[in-house]
CSV table of C-alpha atoms in Angstrom, one decimal:
chain,number,residue,atom,x,y,z
A,27,MET,CA,106.2,159.8,145.8
A,28,ASP,CA,102.7,159.7,144.6
A,29,ARG,CA,101.8,163.3,145.7
A,30,PRO,CA,103.7,166.0,147.4
A,31,LYS,CA,104.3,165.5,151.2
A,32,LEU,CA,102.9,167.5,153.9
A,33,ASN,CA,106.3,167.4,155.6
A,34,SER,CA,108.3,168.6,152.9
A,35,PRO,CA,110.4,171.7,152.5
A,36,VAL,CA,109.0,172.6,149.1
A,37,ARG,CA,106.2,175.4,149.3
A,38,ARG,CA,105.1,175.2,145.6
A,39,TYR,CA,105.7,172.7,142.7
A,40,LYS,CA,105.4,173.3,138.9
A,41,ALA,CA,103.2,170.4,138.2
A,42,TYR,CA,101.9,167.3,139.5
A,43,VAL,CA,101.6,164.4,137.4
A,44,GLY,CA,98.8,162.1,138.4
A,45,ILE,CA,96.9,159.3,137.1
A,46,LEU,CA,94.3,161.0,135.6
A,47,GLY,CA,96.3,163.7,134.1
A,48,THR,CA,99.3,166.1,134.1
A,49,THR,CA,98.2,169.5,136.5
A,50,GLN,CA,100.7,172.5,136.0
A,51,LEU,CA,101.4,175.8,136.3
A,52,TYR,CA,102.2,178.3,133.3
A,53,LEU,CA,101.9,181.9,132.5
A,54,ARG,CA,98.6,181.9,130.7
A,55,ASN,CA,97.3,185.1,129.3
A,56,PRO,CA,94.3,186.4,131.5
A,57,PHE,CA,92.2,187.8,128.7
A,58,MET,CA,92.2,185.0,126.7
A,59,VAL,CA,91.1,183.2,130.0
A,60,ALA,CA,88.2,185.4,130.6
A,61,PHE,CA,87.4,185.6,127.0
A,62,ALA,CA,86.7,182.2,126.8
A,63,SER,CA,84.6,182.4,130.0
A,64,LEU,CA,82.8,185.0,128.3
A,65,ALA,CA,82.2,182.9,125.4
A,66,PHE,CA,81.2,179.5,127.6
A,67,PRO,CA,81.4,179.9,130.9
A,68,GLY,CA,83.4,176.7,132.6
A,69,ILE,CA,85.6,177.1,129.8
A,70,GLY,CA,88.1,179.5,131.1
A,71,HIS,CA,88.4,177.2,134.2
A,72,PHE,CA,89.0,174.3,132.4
A,73,MET,CA,92.1,176.3,130.9
A,74,LEU,CA,93.3,176.6,134.3
A,75,ASP,CA,93.1,172.9,135.3
A,76,LYS,CA,90.1,173.9,137.6
A,77,TYR,CA,88.2,171.4,136.8
A,78,LEU,CA,85.6,171.0,139.7
A,79,ARG,CA,84.6,175.1,139.3
A,80,GLY,CA,84.5,174.4,135.5
A,81,TYR,CA,82.4,171.6,135.6
A,82,LEU,CA,79.7,173.5,137.9
A,83,LEU,CA,79.9,176.6,135.6
A,84,PHE,CA,79.7,174.7,132.5
A,85,VAL,CA,76.3,172.7,133.8
A,86,TRP,CA,74.9,175.9,135.0
A,87,GLU,CA,75.5,177.6,131.7
A,88,LEU,CA,73.5,175.2,129.6
A,89,TYR,CA,70.9,174.8,132.3
A,90,VAL,CA,70.0,178.3,132.6
A,91,ASN,CA,71.0,179.3,129.1
A,92,PHE,CA,68.0,176.9,128.0
A,93,ASN,CA,65.5,177.7,130.5
A,94,ALA,CA,66.1,181.5,129.6
A,95,HIS,CA,66.2,180.9,126.1
A,96,ILE,CA,69.3,183.0,125.7
A,97,ASN,CA,70.8,181.4,122.9
A,98,LEU,CA,67.3,182.0,121.1
A,99,ALA,CA,67.3,185.7,122.1
A,100,ILE,CA,70.6,186.2,121.0
A,101,LEU,CA,69.5,184.8,117.3
A,102,TYR,CA,66.6,187.1,116.8
A,103,SER,CA,68.5,189.9,118.2
A,104,PHE,CA,71.1,189.8,115.4
A,105,THR,CA,68.7,189.0,112.7
A,106,GLY,CA,66.7,192.2,113.6
A,107,GLU,CA,63.7,190.2,115.3
A,108,PHE,CA,63.8,192.5,118.4
A,109,GLN,CA,60.2,191.8,119.3
A,110,MET,CA,60.3,188.3,119.3
A,111,ALA,CA,63.8,188.1,121.2
A,112,LYS,CA,62.3,190.0,124.2
A,113,ASP,CA,59.3,187.8,123.8
A,114,VAL,CA,61.0,184.4,123.7
A,115,LEU,CA,63.3,185.6,127.1
A,116,ASN,CA,62.0,183.8,130.1
A,117,ILE,CA,61.7,186.1,132.8
A,118,ASN,CA,62.1,183.6,135.6
A,119,TRP,CA,65.4,182.6,134.4
A,120,VAL,CA,67.2,185.9,132.9
A,121,LEU,CA,67.9,187.6,136.0
A,122,LEU,CA,69.7,184.6,137.2
A,123,TYR,CA,72.0,184.2,134.6
A,124,LEU,CA,74.3,187.6,134.5
A,125,PRO,CA,75.4,187.6,138.0
A,126,THR,CA,77.3,184.1,137.3
A,127,LEU,CA,78.2,184.8,134.0
A,128,ILE,CA,79.9,187.9,135.4
A,129,PHE,CA,81.5,185.6,137.9
A,130,SER,CA,82.9,183.4,135.6
A,131,ILE,CA,84.5,185.9,133.8
A,132,TRP,CA,86.0,187.6,136.7
A,133,ASP,CA,86.7,184.7,138.6
A,134,SER,CA,88.8,183.1,135.7
A,135,TYR,CA,91.0,186.4,135.1
A,136,ARG,CA,91.4,186.6,138.9
A,137,SER,CA,92.6,183.5,139.2
A,138,THR,CA,94.7,183.6,135.9
A,139,VAL,CA,96.8,186.3,137.5
A,140,ASP,CA,97.0,184.6,140.6
A,141,LEU,CA,98.2,181.3,139.0
A,142,ASN,CA,100.6,183.4,137.2
A,143,HIS,CA,102.1,184.7,140.4
A,144,GLN,CA,102.2,181.1,141.8
A,145,TYR,CA,104.1,179.6,138.6
A,146,ILE,CA,106.7,182.7,139.3
A,147,LEU,CA,107.4,181.8,142.5
A,148,ALA,CA,107.1,178.1,141.7
A,149,ALA,CA,109.9,178.7,138.8
A,150,ARG,CA,112.2,180.5,141.3
A,151,GLU,CA,112.0,177.8,144.2
A,152,ASP,CA,112.7,175.3,141.0
A,153,ALA,CA,111.7,172.1,142.9
A,154,GLU,CA,111.9,168.5,141.2
A,155,ILE,CA,108.5,166.8,140.2
A,156,ARG,CA,107.8,163.2,139.5
A,157,VAL,CA,107.8,162.2,135.5
A,158,PHE,CA,106.1,158.7,135.7
A,159,ASN,CA,103.0,157.5,137.5
A,160,ILE,CA,101.5,154.1,137.1
A,161,ASP,CA,98.8,152.6,139.0
A,162,SER,CA,96.4,149.9,138.5
A,163,ILE,CA,94.3,151.5,136.3
A,164,GLU,CA,96.5,153.8,134.2
A,165,ILE,CA,99.8,155.1,133.4
A,166,ASN,CA,101.0,158.8,132.8
A,167,TYR,CA,104.2,160.2,132.0
A,168,LEU,CA,106.0,163.2,130.7
A,169,ASP,CA,106.5,163.4,126.9
A,170,LYS,CA,106.4,165.6,124.1
A,171,ARG,CA,103.9,165.5,121.6
A,172,THR,CA,103.2,167.8,118.4
A,173,PRO,CA,100.9,170.4,119.3
A,174,TRP,CA,99.1,170.3,115.8
A,175,ASN,CA,98.4,166.5,116.4
A,176,ALA,CA,96.1,167.3,119.6
A,177,ALA,CA,94.6,170.2,117.8
A,178,ILE,CA,93.5,168.2,114.8
A,179,TRP,CA,92.3,165.4,116.9
A,180,SER,CA,90.4,167.8,118.7
A,181,ALA,CA,89.0,169.5,115.7
A,182,LEU,CA,87.5,165.6,114.2
A,183,MET,CA,86.2,164.9,117.7
A,184,PRO,CA,86.1,167.7,120.8
A,185,GLY,CA,87.9,166.1,123.9
A,186,LEU,CA,90.4,163.5,121.8
A,187,GLY,CA,93.5,166.3,121.7
A,188,GLN,CA,92.5,166.5,126.0
A,189,LEU,CA,92.7,162.3,125.5
A,190,LEU,CA,95.9,162.5,123.6
A,191,ILE,CA,97.6,164.6,126.0
A,192,HIS,CA,96.0,162.3,129.1
A,193,ARG,CA,93.9,164.9,130.4
A,194,ILE,CA,91.2,162.7,131.3
A,195,PRO,CA,88.9,164.9,133.5
A,196,ALA,CA,88.5,167.3,130.6
A,197,ALA,CA,88.3,165.0,127.7
A,198,PHE,CA,85.9,162.9,129.4
A,199,PHE,CA,83.7,165.6,130.1
A,200,VAL,CA,84.2,167.5,126.9
A,201,ILE,CA,83.5,164.5,125.0
A,202,VAL,CA,80.4,163.5,126.5
A,203,MET,CA,79.0,167.2,126.8
A,204,PHE,CA,79.8,167.8,123.2
A,205,ILE,CA,77.8,164.6,122.1
A,206,PHE,CA,75.2,165.5,124.5
A,207,ILE,CA,74.6,169.1,122.7
A,208,ALA,CA,75.3,167.8,119.2
A,209,GLN,CA,72.4,165.5,119.6
A,210,MET,CA,70.2,167.9,121.2
A,211,ALA,CA,71.3,170.6,118.1
A,212,LYS,CA,70.5,168.1,115.4
A,213,LEU,CA,74.0,168.7,114.4
A,214,LEU,CA,74.6,165.6,112.6
A,215,PRO,CA,71.6,165.5,110.5
A,216,GLY,CA,72.3,168.9,109.5
A,217,ILE,CA,75.3,168.4,108.2
A,218,HIS,CA,74.1,165.7,106.6
A,219,TYR,CA,71.4,167.8,104.6
A,220,THR,CA,74.0,170.6,103.9
A,221,LEU,CA,76.7,168.1,102.3
A,222,LEU,CA,73.6,167.0,100.4
A,223,GLY,CA,72.5,170.7,99.3
A,224,GLN,CA,69.1,170.3,100.8
A,225,PHE,CA,69.9,173.9,103.1
A,226,ASP,CA,66.4,174.6,103.9
A,227,TYR,CA,65.7,171.3,105.4
A,228,ALA,CA,69.0,171.5,107.2
A,229,LYS,CA,68.0,175.1,108.6
A,230,SER,CA,64.6,173.5,109.9
A,231,ILE,CA,65.7,170.5,111.6
A,232,ILE,CA,68.7,172.5,113.6
A,233,ASN,CA,67.8,173.8,116.9
A,234,PRO,CA,69.1,176.7,117.2
A,235,GLN,CA,69.0,177.0,121.1
A,236,TRP,CA,71.7,174.1,121.6
A,237,PHE,CA,73.4,174.6,117.9
A,238,LEU,CA,74.6,178.3,119.1
A,239,ASN,CA,76.3,176.6,122.1
A,240,LEU,CA,78.8,174.5,119.6
A,241,PRO,CA,81.4,177.4,118.2
A,242,SER,CA,82.6,178.4,121.3
A,243,ILE,CA,82.7,174.6,122.6
A,244,TYR,CA,84.2,173.7,119.6
A,245,LEU,CA,87.0,175.9,119.1
A,246,PHE,CA,88.2,176.2,122.6
A,247,SER,CA,88.8,172.8,122.8
A,248,ILE,CA,90.9,172.9,119.9
A,249,TYR,CA,92.8,175.7,121.8
A,250,GLY,CA,92.8,174.2,124.9
A,251,ALA,CA,94.6,171.0,123.3
A,252,TYR,CA,97.0,173.1,121.7
A,253,ILE,CA,97.9,175.3,124.4
A,254,SER,CA,98.4,172.2,126.8
A,255,THR,CA,100.4,170.3,124.5
A,256,VAL,CA,103.0,173.2,124.3
A,257,ALA,CA,102.9,173.7,128.2
A,258,HIS,CA,103.6,169.6,128.4
A,259,ASN,CA,106.5,169.9,125.8
A,260,ASN,CA,107.9,173.0,127.8
A,261,LEU,CA,107.6,171.0,131.2
A,262,PHE,CA,109.1,168.3,129.5
A,263,ASP,CA,112.1,170.2,128.3
A,264,TRP,CA,112.6,171.8,131.9
A,265,GLU,CA,112.8,168.3,133.9
A,266,GLN,CA,115.1,167.0,131.8
A,267,SER,CA,117.3,169.8,132.0
A,268,LYS,CA,117.3,169.2,135.8
A,269,PHE,CA,118.0,165.9,135.3
A,270,LEU,CA,120.8,166.1,133.0
A,271,LYS,CA,122.4,168.9,135.5
A,272,LYS,CA,122.0,166.4,138.7
A,273,ASN,CA,123.1,163.2,137.1
A,274,TYR,CA,125.2,164.0,134.3
A,275,GLN,CA,127.2,166.7,135.4
A,276,HIS,CA,129.7,165.0,137.2
A,277,HIS,CA,132.4,167.2,138.9
A,278,ASN,CA,134.9,164.3,138.2
A,279,PHE,CA,134.1,164.5,134.6
A,280,ASN,CA,137.4,165.3,132.6
A,281,MET,CA,136.9,167.9,130.0
A,282,PRO,CA,139.0,167.7,126.7
A,283,PHE,CA,141.0,170.4,127.4
A,284,LYS,CA,141.8,169.4,130.7
A,285,LYS,CA,142.7,165.9,130.2
A,286,ALA,CA,146.7,164.7,129.6
A,287,ASN,CA,146.0,161.3,127.8
A,288,GLU,CA,149.1,159.6,128.0
A,289,SER,CA,148.2,155.8,127.2
A,290,GLY,CA,146.4,157.1,123.9
A,291,GLU,CA,143.6,155.1,124.3
A,292,ARG,CA,141.0,157.6,125.7
A,293,MET,CA,138.8,159.8,123.3
A,294,TYR,CA,135.5,161.6,123.4
A,295,VAL,CA,132.2,161.3,121.3
A,296,VAL,CA,130.3,164.4,121.4
A,297,SER,CA,126.7,164.8,119.9
A,298,THR,CA,123.6,166.6,120.1
A,299,PHE,CA,120.0,166.1,120.6
A,300,ASP,CA,116.5,168.0,121.0
A,301,HIS,CA,114.8,167.1,124.7
A,302,SER,CA,113.1,163.9,124.0
A,303,ASN,CA,112.9,160.3,125.7
A,304,TYR,CA,115.5,158.8,123.1
A,305,LEU,CA,118.3,161.1,124.8
A,306,GLU,CA,117.7,159.1,127.9
A,307,LEU,CA,117.5,155.6,126.1
A,308,ALA,CA,120.9,156.6,124.3
A,309,ILE,CA,122.3,157.8,127.9
A,310,THR,CA,121.2,154.3,129.7
A,311,ALA,CA,122.3,152.4,126.4
A,312,ILE,CA,125.7,153.6,126.5
A,313,GLN,CA,126.1,153.1,130.6
A,314,MET,CA,125.0,149.6,129.8
A,315,LYS,CA,128.1,148.7,127.7
A,316,GLY,CA,130.3,149.5,130.7
A,317,ILE,CA,130.7,153.6,130.3
A,318,ALA,CA,130.6,155.2,133.9
A,319,LYS,CA,127.9,158.0,134.7
A,320,GLU,CA,131.1,160.1,135.5
A,321,ASN,CA,132.2,159.8,132.4
A,322,ILE,CA,129.3,161.1,130.5
A,323,LEU,CA,128.4,165.0,130.3
A,324,GLY,CA,125.0,166.3,129.4
A,325,VAL,CA,124.5,170.1,128.8
A,326,SER,CA,121.2,171.4,128.2
A,327,MET,CA,121.5,174.5,126.1
A,328,ASP,CA,120.1,178.0,127.1
A,329,LYS,CA,118.6,179.5,123.9
A,330,ARG,CA,119.4,182.9,122.6
A,331,GLY,CA,115.9,185.1,121.8
A,332,GLU,CA,114.5,183.8,118.8
A,333,ASP,CA,111.5,185.1,116.9
A,334,ARG,CA,108.4,183.8,118.0
A,335,LYS,CA,107.0,181.1,115.8
A,336,LEU,CA,104.0,180.8,114.1
A,337,PHE,CA,103.2,177.0,114.5
A,338,ASP,CA,104.7,175.4,117.5
A,339,THR,CA,105.9,171.9,116.8
A,340,ILE,CA,107.6,169.0,119.0
A,341,HIS,CA,110.9,170.5,119.0
A,342,SER,CA,110.0,173.8,119.5
A,343,SER,CA,107.2,175.1,122.0
A,344,ASP,CA,107.8,178.5,123.0
A,345,GLY,CA,104.0,179.0,124.2
A,346,PHE,CA,103.7,182.0,121.8
A,347,SER,CA,102.2,180.8,118.9
A,348,LEU,CA,100.3,183.7,117.6
A,349,LEU,CA,97.3,182.0,117.6
A,350,ASP,CA,95.4,183.3,120.7
A,351,LEU,CA,93.9,186.5,118.6
A,352,PRO,CA,93.2,183.8,115.8
A,353,PHE,CA,91.1,181.6,118.1
A,354,VAL,CA,89.1,184.6,119.3
A,355,PHE,CA,88.1,186.0,116.2
A,356,ALA,CA,87.6,182.5,114.6
A,357,THR,CA,84.9,181.8,117.8
A,358,LEU,CA,83.1,185.1,117.2
A,359,PHE,CA,82.7,184.8,113.6
A,360,CYS,CA,81.9,181.0,113.7
A,361,LEU,CA,79.3,182.1,116.2
A,362,PHE,CA,77.9,185.0,113.8
A,363,GLY,CA,78.2,182.8,110.9
A,364,SER,CA,75.9,180.0,112.7
A,365,VAL,CA,73.7,183.1,113.7
A,366,TYR,CA,73.0,184.7,109.8
A,367,GLY,CA,73.1,181.0,108.5
A,368,PHE,CA,69.7,180.6,109.6
A,369,ILE,CA,68.7,183.4,107.5
A,370,LEU,CA,71.1,182.8,104.7
A,371,THR,CA,71.1,180.4,101.8
A,372,TRP,CA,73.9,178.0,102.7
A,373,GLY,CA,72.2,177.6,106.4
A,374,PRO,CA,74.2,177.7,109.7
A,375,VAL,CA,76.4,174.8,109.4
A,376,LEU,CA,77.8,176.1,106.1
A,377,TRP,CA,78.0,179.4,107.6
A,378,GLY,CA,79.4,178.7,110.6
A,379,ILE,CA,82.5,177.0,108.8
A,380,ILE,CA,82.8,180.0,106.6
A,381,GLY,CA,83.1,182.4,109.4
A,382,LEU,CA,85.3,179.7,111.6
A,383,PHE,CA,88.0,180.1,108.6
A,384,VAL,CA,87.6,183.7,107.8
A,385,GLY,CA,88.0,184.7,111.6
A,386,LEU,CA,91.1,182.5,111.9
A,387,GLY,CA,92.4,184.0,108.8
A,388,LEU,CA,91.7,187.6,109.9
A,389,GLY,CA,93.3,187.3,113.4
A,390,LEU,CA,96.2,185.9,112.2
A,391,ILE,CA,97.0,188.6,109.5
A,392,ILE,CA,96.4,191.2,112.4
A,393,LYS,CA,98.7,189.5,114.7
A,394,LEU,CA,101.2,188.9,112.1
A,395,ILE,CA,101.2,192.7,111.4
A,396,THR,CA,101.2,193.7,115.0
A,397,THR,CA,104.1,191.5,115.7
A,398,LYS,CA,105.8,192.4,112.3
A,399,LYS,CA,106.7,188.7,112.1
A,400,TYR,CA,107.4,189.6,108.2
A,401,THR,CA,110.1,191.6,109.0
A,402,ASN,CA,112.7,188.7,110.3
A,403,ARG,CA,112.6,185.3,109.1
A,404,GLU,CA,116.6,185.0,108.6
A,405,ASN,CA,116.6,182.2,111.2
A,406,LYS,CA,114.8,179.0,110.1
A,407,LEU,CA,117.5,176.3,111.5
A,408,LYS,CA,116.5,174.4,114.6
A,409,ALA,CA,118.8,175.2,117.5
A,410,THR,CA,120.5,172.2,119.1
A,411,GLU,CA,119.0,171.7,122.9
A,412,VAL,CA,121.4,169.5,124.2
A,413,VAL,CA,125.0,168.7,124.0
A,414,LEU,CA,126.1,165.2,125.1
A,415,ILE,CA,130.0,164.7,125.8
A,416,ILE,CA,131.2,160.7,126.2
A,417,GLU,CA,134.4,159.9,127.6
A,418,CYS,CA,135.5,156.3,126.5
A,419,LYS,CA,138.1,153.9,125.3
A,420,GLU,CA,138.9,153.8,121.8
A,421,THR,CA,137.7,150.6,121.1
A,422,GLN,CA,134.2,151.5,122.5
A,423,ALA,CA,133.8,154.9,120.3
A,424,GLU,CA,132.1,153.1,117.1
A,425,ILE,CA,129.5,151.6,119.9
A,426,VAL,CA,128.8,154.7,121.1
A,427,MET,CA,128.3,156.4,118.1
A,428,ASN,CA,126.1,154.0,116.8
A,429,LEU,CA,124.2,153.9,120.0
A,430,LEU,CA,123.5,157.9,119.3
A,431,TRP,CA,122.7,157.6,115.9
A,432,GLU,CA,120.0,154.9,116.8
A,433,ASN,CA,118.6,157.2,119.2
A,434,HIS,CA,118.1,160.1,116.9
A,435,ALA,CA,121.4,162.2,117.7
A,436,LEU,CA,121.2,165.1,115.7
A,437,GLY,CA,125.0,165.2,115.2
A,438,VAL,CA,127.7,163.0,116.3
A,439,ARG,CA,131.6,163.4,116.1
A,440,LYS,CA,134.3,161.8,117.4
A,441,LEU,CA,137.2,163.7,119.3
A,442,ASP,CA,140.6,162.3,119.6
A,443,LEU,CA,142.9,164.6,120.8
A,444,ASN,CA,145.9,162.4,120.8
A,445,ILE,CA,146.1,162.9,116.9
A,446,ALA,CA,148.9,165.3,115.7
């Protein structure tokens, strides 16, 4: 199927893997999404995969903010130039700004709560989804990626992280808008002269009206790429667990303790894996060697409650990476650093970067303290995610073990119950 059929008995799906991207439901923090809309209307809706609404609000923010001179008023207000702040505002546009800003914040919060409810219902329905979609213009499929790879690419160029995880509508829009705003703000010449130490000249050429848009867009591009990768990884694990349960937990599989082996020719190979494409490559390679599907048992493990991890990885994506508050602080401090950089010696570029790292560090410290991360660090080992048991002939055991190792098994062991 390309899309869920209208006559399907399934009411809700957790995700849809389309040609231009994977749209999915997962639990989100409504306050974080609302803050994203406060920082820049439209960004919160991008985080919810509501692209059309996000496009509309994003372009509206740019257009009305520019005509009302909102960013200039913010700059003058925080630098104590209150009369200039009042004078610069365009009264023909200011009153148009507030209602839509408030709507953006309210609607993103409301939508997050509603979509969280939809996710819970979809998770309870537990319907299968398509994992691979191919068309004449693109290919999209579920896969696992390292969240920090997406974040780093977005840090180098906003939108590249979204491109890495195949969110084409978001990636295209963010890349185009960031280039446009950066050019209008004279960001690159500002960076150039800041690196040369010509801070006064850098301040003189940067356009503050456009420059103050950049902190919110830049940081939420990084954050959005990160959390989307975490969500994609969790979706992959969930789907592969369903696949194993449906195809490799056959009722005729002879468990080792049930098998009475009279011939002495049968044995078992036990291995452990992470959820990954390598697991399915190993299974299909083993089947190609003549071992029937009924003789392969794959069990996805339920994990016990673990401490929240500071950084998600390709192998461990709990969705609670503790980076929500740090990114809020980083956005605020980067914005204030950019504002005060226009009156301080080093200029808005350098002070914006300093503010970013100070906010990130401060938010991280607060989050670690409030969650008492430092009190329990004894479990540092990576948990096994999948156990694979293959029943085979003694002559096939070595081939099976080699195939498992070649496909990155975490551990492999031959189990021969006929040895006295």
